[in-house]
Amino acid sequence: IAAAAQQARRPKIKALILQVRSRVVEGHTLAYALGDFPQVFNEMYRAMVRAGESAGFLGTVMERLADYTENRQYTQQKLKMAMIYPIILLGVAVSVISMLMIVVVPKLVGLFAHSKTELPLLTKMLISASYFFSHYFGLTILILIGLVWGARRLLRDAGRRRLWHRFLLQVPFISGLLTAMDTARFASTLSILTSSGVPLLEGLR
């Protein structure tokens, strides 16, 4: 553990590992020491370490945990790389549409005003949207930021988060994707737990 702390590049990680080491030096088990930092070492991590300590093959368990963590980080990196292109396209599309609504459409409104013809409903809606964006663009951005911040605050509550997840599981396309991802994560995690010596009932919990 001291060697891992010496190799840590970030001061916070180094301090955390040294705190774990101090608890082990005091005579506590490694699983107990990790339990003081649940925000870093989750329940699955601690359960595997506890099983490895009790069964006497902690080294094998730590290697499996390292492989699991590396594979998870690799998958997350691949997902982020795959999302870069769509996010760039979405950003460019939103920027172009915003520029058209704020700059181009107001100039065309003057042409429509001189021609005393009845405009289609879609054109009227476009002009109204352009007027709103050109006059309340900053307010719109602030409202969107406030909505995102408020949603994140509301979802901290377990009950509200459960309702939100229940809603997501009813959305046609998203529900299948979420179910597949969570099922794969559940199966791989349970496999690692049981192969590391964690009892099946504890692993399911």
mmCIF file of C-alpha atoms in Angstrom:
data_model
loop_
_atom_site.group_PDB
_atom_site.id
_atom_site.type_symbol
_atom_site.label_atom_id
_atom_site.label_comp_id
_atom_site.label_asym_id
_atom_site.label_seq_id
_atom_site.Cartn_x
_atom_site.Cartn_y
_atom_site.Cartn_z
ATOM 1 C CA ILE A 1 0.000 0.000 0.000
ATOM 2 C CA ALA A 2 2.903 2.353 0.726
ATOM 3 C CA ALA A 3 4.359 1.605 -2.708
ATOM 4 C CA ALA A 4 0.983 2.383 -4.315
ATOM 5 C CA ALA A 5 0.866 5.689 -2.414
ATOM 6 C CA GLN A 6 4.381 6.599 -3.579
ATOM 7 C CA GLN A 7 3.448 5.919 -7.202
ATOM 8 C CA ALA A 8 0.247 7.982 -7.029
ATOM 9 C CA ARG A 9 0.546 11.176 -9.073
ATOM 10 C CA ARG A 10 -2.434 13.045 -7.655
ATOM 11 C CA PRO A 11 -2.060 14.356 -4.073
ATOM 12 C CA LYS A 12 -5.649 13.479 -3.138
ATOM 13 C CA ILE A 13 -5.215 9.864 -4.227
ATOM 14 C CA LYS A 14 -1.910 9.637 -2.398
ATOM 15 C CA ALA A 15 -3.435 10.987 0.809
ATOM 16 C CA LEU A 16 -6.367 8.583 0.532
ATOM 17 C CA ILE A 17 -4.110 5.533 0.074
ATOM 18 C CA LEU A 18 -1.975 6.617 3.034
ATOM 19 C CA GLN A 19 -5.099 6.834 5.183
ATOM 20 C CA VAL A 20 -6.021 3.296 4.143
ATOM 21 C CA ARG A 21 -2.483 2.178 5.023
ATOM 22 C CA SER A 22 -2.656 3.807 8.451
ATOM 23 C CA ARG A 23 -5.817 1.863 9.277
ATOM 24 C CA VAL A 24 -4.223 -1.404 8.135
ATOM 25 C CA VAL A 25 -1.145 -0.661 10.258
ATOM 26 C CA GLU A 26 -3.452 -0.117 13.244
ATOM 27 C CA GLY A 27 -4.591 -3.726 12.837
ATOM 28 C CA HIS A 28 -7.795 -3.367 10.829
ATOM 29 C CA THR A 29 -8.524 -5.500 7.791
ATOM 30 C CA LEU A 30 -8.139 -4.022 4.335
ATOM 31 C CA ALA A 31 -11.886 -4.312 3.695
ATOM 32 C CA TYR A 32 -12.573 -2.388 6.916
ATOM 33 C CA ALA A 33 -10.074 0.289 5.910
ATOM 34 C CA LEU A 34 -11.682 0.651 2.490
ATOM 35 C CA GLY A 35 -15.100 0.926 4.146
ATOM 36 C CA ASP A 36 -14.131 4.332 5.537
ATOM 37 C CA PHE A 37 -14.157 5.669 1.956
ATOM 38 C CA PRO A 38 -17.431 4.442 0.393
ATOM 39 C CA GLN A 39 -17.419 7.263 -2.163
ATOM 40 C CA VAL A 40 -14.228 5.779 -3.674
ATOM 41 C CA PHE A 41 -14.528 2.034 -2.970
ATOM 42 C CA ASN A 42 -18.079 0.848 -3.616
ATOM 43 C CA GLU A 43 -19.856 -2.075 -1.944
ATOM 44 C CA MET A 44 -18.834 -4.554 -4.659
ATOM 45 C CA TYR A 45 -15.160 -3.633 -4.270
ATOM 46 C CA ARG A 46 -15.269 -4.017 -0.493
ATOM 47 C CA ALA A 47 -17.212 -7.300 -0.668
ATOM 48 C CA MET A 48 -14.625 -8.840 -2.984
ATOM 49 C CA VAL A 49 -11.738 -7.696 -0.781
ATOM 50 C CA ARG A 50 -13.545 -9.063 2.286
ATOM 51 C CA ALA A 51 -14.087 -12.422 0.565
ATOM 52 C CA GLY A 52 -10.460 -12.543 -0.581
ATOM 53 C CA GLU A 53 -9.221 -11.871 2.934
ATOM 54 C CA SER A 54 -11.431 -14.530 4.487
ATOM 55 C CA ALA A 55 -10.578 -17.150 1.842
ATOM 56 C CA GLY A 56 -6.862 -16.396 1.821
ATOM 57 C CA PHE A 57 -6.390 -15.386 -1.826
ATOM 58 C CA LEU A 58 -6.496 -11.606 -1.649
ATOM 59 C CA GLY A 59 -3.884 -11.244 -4.409
ATOM 60 C CA THR A 60 -6.069 -13.015 -6.965
ATOM 61 C CA VAL A 61 -9.063 -10.899 -5.984
ATOM 62 C CA MET A 62 -7.075 -7.669 -6.338
ATOM 63 C CA GLU A 63 -5.917 -8.729 -9.812
ATOM 64 C CA ARG A 64 -9.525 -9.390 -10.846
ATOM 65 C CA LEU A 65 -10.574 -6.034 -9.445
ATOM 66 C CA ALA A 66 -7.797 -4.336 -11.402
ATOM 67 C CA ASP A 67 -8.881 -6.088 -14.627
ATOM 68 C CA TYR A 68 -12.524 -5.191 -13.957
ATOM 69 C CA THR A 69 -11.678 -1.531 -13.339
ATOM 70 C CA GLU A 70 -9.449 -1.307 -16.428
ATOM 71 C CA ASN A 71 -12.098 -2.917 -18.654
ATOM 72 C CA ARG A 72 -14.739 -0.567 -17.285
ATOM 73 C CA GLN A 73 -12.561 2.485 -17.923
ATOM 74 C CA TYR A 74 -11.759 1.216 -21.420
ATOM 75 C CA THR A 75 -15.462 0.781 -22.184
ATOM 76 C CA GLN A 76 -16.249 4.259 -20.879
ATOM 77 C CA GLN A 77 -13.472 5.764 -23.003
ATOM 78 C CA LYS A 78 -14.769 3.986 -26.112
ATOM 79 C CA LEU A 79 -18.260 5.264 -25.378
ATOM 80 C CA LYS A 80 -16.991 8.818 -24.924
ATOM 81 C CA MET A 81 -14.991 8.647 -28.156
ATOM 82 C CA ALA A 82 -18.051 7.331 -29.993
ATOM 83 C CA MET A 83 -20.149 10.208 -28.637
ATOM 84 C CA ILE A 84 -17.730 12.973 -29.662
ATOM 85 C CA TYR A 85 -18.794 13.062 -33.322
ATOM 86 C CA PRO A 86 -22.576 13.184 -32.660
ATOM 87 C CA ILE A 87 -22.065 15.855 -29.995
ATOM 88 C CA ILE A 88 -20.001 17.978 -32.405
ATOM 89 C CA LEU A 89 -22.662 17.594 -35.102
ATOM 90 C CA LEU A 90 -25.400 18.523 -32.636
ATOM 91 C CA GLY A 91 -23.432 21.566 -31.464
ATOM 92 C CA VAL A 92 -22.837 22.768 -35.033
ATOM 93 C CA ALA A 93 -26.507 22.224 -35.929
ATOM 94 C CA VAL A 94 -27.724 24.139 -32.870
ATOM 95 C CA SER A 95 -25.249 26.971 -33.572
ATOM 96 C CA VAL A 96 -26.308 27.280 -37.224
ATOM 97 C CA ILE A 97 -30.013 27.200 -36.386
ATOM 98 C CA SER A 98 -29.523 29.780 -33.631
ATOM 99 C CA MET A 99 -27.618 32.057 -36.018
ATOM 100 C CA LEU A 100 -30.377 31.754 -38.602
ATOM 101 C CA MET A 101 -33.080 32.476 -36.050
ATOM 102 C CA ILE A 102 -31.276 35.466 -34.540
ATOM 103 C CA VAL A 103 -29.665 37.079 -37.609
ATOM 104 C CA VAL A 104 -31.236 35.899 -40.865
ATOM 105 C CA VAL A 105 -34.938 35.498 -40.081
ATOM 106 C CA PRO A 106 -35.383 39.017 -38.586
ATOM 107 C CA LYS A 107 -34.091 40.491 -41.862
ATOM 108 C CA LEU A 108 -36.672 38.496 -43.801
ATOM 109 C CA VAL A 109 -39.480 39.685 -41.539
ATOM 110 C CA GLY A 110 -39.243 43.130 -43.154
ATOM 111 C CA LEU A 111 -39.880 41.624 -46.576
ATOM 112 C CA PHE A 112 -42.953 39.806 -45.291
ATOM 113 C CA ALA A 113 -44.217 42.996 -43.622
ATOM 114 C CA HIS A 114 -44.240 44.949 -46.906
ATOM 115 C CA SER A 115 -46.099 42.198 -48.724
ATOM 116 C CA LYS A 116 -49.593 42.223 -47.294
ATOM 117 C CA THR A 117 -50.199 38.554 -47.924
ATOM 118 C CA GLU A 118 -51.445 36.092 -45.367
ATOM 119 C CA LEU A 119 -48.523 34.038 -44.119
ATOM 120 C CA PRO A 120 -48.796 30.289 -43.444
ATOM 121 C CA LEU A 121 -49.024 29.152 -39.862
ATOM 122 C CA LEU A 122 -45.556 27.519 -40.001
ATOM 123 C CA THR A 123 -43.997 30.783 -41.164
ATOM 124 C CA LYS A 124 -45.717 32.694 -38.363
ATOM 125 C CA MET A 125 -44.408 30.214 -35.829
ATOM 126 C CA LEU A 126 -40.903 30.573 -37.269
ATOM 127 C CA ILE A 127 -41.066 34.374 -37.032
ATOM 128 C CA SER A 128 -42.347 34.183 -33.439
ATOM 129 C CA ALA A 129 -39.570 31.783 -32.487
ATOM 130 C CA SER A 130 -36.997 34.052 -34.126
ATOM 131 C CA TYR A 131 -38.316 37.050 -32.214
ATOM 132 C CA PHE A 132 -38.167 35.131 -28.950
ATOM 133 C CA PHE A 133 -34.591 33.907 -29.525
ATOM 134 C CA SER A 134 -33.306 37.276 -30.675
ATOM 135 C CA HIS A 135 -34.730 39.086 -27.637
ATOM 136 C CA TYR A 136 -34.516 36.422 -24.926
ATOM 137 C CA PHE A 137 -31.543 34.280 -25.974
ATOM 138 C CA GLY A 138 -29.584 34.888 -22.772
ATOM 139 C CA LEU A 139 -32.667 34.289 -20.648
ATOM 140 C CA THR A 140 -33.326 31.028 -22.506
ATOM 141 C CA ILE A 141 -29.781 29.796 -21.776
ATOM 142 C CA LEU A 142 -30.159 30.690 -18.097
ATOM 143 C CA ILE A 143 -33.513 28.885 -17.921
ATOM 144 C CA LEU A 144 -32.024 25.748 -19.512
ATOM 145 C CA ILE A 145 -29.088 25.792 -17.089
ATOM 146 C CA GLY A 146 -31.506 26.270 -14.197
ATOM 147 C CA LEU A 147 -33.663 23.364 -15.380
ATOM 148 C CA VAL A 148 -30.651 21.043 -15.628
ATOM 149 C CA TRP A 149 -29.374 22.113 -12.205
ATOM 150 C CA GLY A 150 -32.828 21.739 -10.653
ATOM 151 C CA ALA A 151 -33.315 18.290 -12.196
ATOM 152 C CA ARG A 152 -29.970 17.119 -10.811
ATOM 153 C CA ARG A 153 -30.932 18.409 -7.365
ATOM 154 C CA LEU A 154 -34.327 16.700 -7.483
ATOM 155 C CA LEU A 155 -32.850 13.382 -8.621
ATOM 156 C CA ARG A 156 -30.658 13.219 -5.518
ATOM 157 C CA ASP A 157 -33.721 11.982 -3.677
ATOM 158 C CA ALA A 158 -34.051 8.191 -3.961
ATOM 159 C CA GLY A 159 -37.826 8.282 -4.440
ATOM 160 C CA ARG A 160 -37.731 10.818 -7.259
ATOM 161 C CA ARG A 161 -34.817 9.004 -8.881
ATOM 162 C CA ARG A 162 -36.807 5.751 -8.794
ATOM 163 C CA LEU A 163 -39.737 7.456 -10.531
ATOM 164 C CA TRP A 164 -37.382 8.887 -13.167
ATOM 165 C CA HIS A 165 -35.838 5.472 -13.796
ATOM 166 C CA ARG A 166 -39.311 3.933 -14.039
ATOM 167 C CA PHE A 167 -40.186 6.538 -16.672
ATOM 168 C CA LEU A 168 -37.004 5.801 -18.633
ATOM 169 C CA LEU A 169 -37.848 2.094 -18.653
ATOM 170 C CA GLN A 170 -41.110 2.933 -20.445
ATOM 171 C CA VAL A 171 -39.518 4.975 -23.252
ATOM 172 C CA PRO A 172 -39.457 2.693 -26.341
ATOM 173 C CA PHE A 173 -35.863 3.021 -27.575
ATOM 174 C CA ILE A 174 -34.116 4.004 -24.349
ATOM 175 C CA SER A 175 -35.675 1.226 -22.255
ATOM 176 C CA GLY A 176 -34.155 -1.573 -24.357
ATOM 177 C CA LEU A 177 -30.723 0.047 -24.313
ATOM 178 C CA LEU A 178 -30.772 0.617 -20.556
ATOM 179 C CA THR A 179 -32.008 -2.907 -19.879
ATOM 180 C CA ALA A 180 -29.268 -4.429 -22.030
ATOM 181 C CA MET A 181 -26.530 -2.314 -20.422
ATOM 182 C CA ASP A 182 -27.684 -2.988 -16.851
ATOM 183 C CA THR A 183 -28.159 -6.708 -17.511
ATOM 184 C CA ALA A 184 -24.630 -6.999 -18.907
ATOM 185 C CA ARG A 185 -23.203 -5.025 -15.979
ATOM 186 C CA PHE A 186 -25.151 -7.142 -13.477
ATOM 187 C CA ALA A 187 -24.023 -10.427 -15.036
ATOM 188 C CA SER A 188 -20.355 -9.450 -15.252
ATOM 189 C CA THR A 189 -20.304 -8.060 -11.709
ATOM 190 C CA LEU A 190 -22.039 -11.122 -10.251
ATOM 191 C CA SER A 191 -19.603 -13.363 -12.120
ATOM 192 C CA ILE A 192 -16.613 -11.551 -10.632
ATOM 193 C CA LEU A 193 -18.127 -11.667 -7.138
ATOM 194 C CA THR A 194 -18.956 -15.376 -7.166
ATOM 195 C CA SER A 195 -15.621 -16.354 -8.740
ATOM 196 C CA SER A 196 -13.845 -14.351 -6.016
ATOM 197 C CA GLY A 197 -15.480 -16.367 -3.253
ATOM 198 C CA VAL A 198 -18.384 -14.063 -2.375
ATOM 199 C CA PRO A 199 -21.494 -16.135 -1.477
ATOM 200 C CA LEU A 200 -24.249 -15.977 -4.083
ATOM 201 C CA LEU A 201 -26.836 -14.368 -1.779
ATOM 202 C CA GLU A 202 -24.373 -11.664 -0.726
ATOM 203 C CA GLY A 203 -23.386 -11.127 -4.343
ATOM 204 C CA LEU A 204 -27.020 -10.708 -5.381
ATOM 205 C CA ARG A 205 -27.523 -8.180 -2.610
#
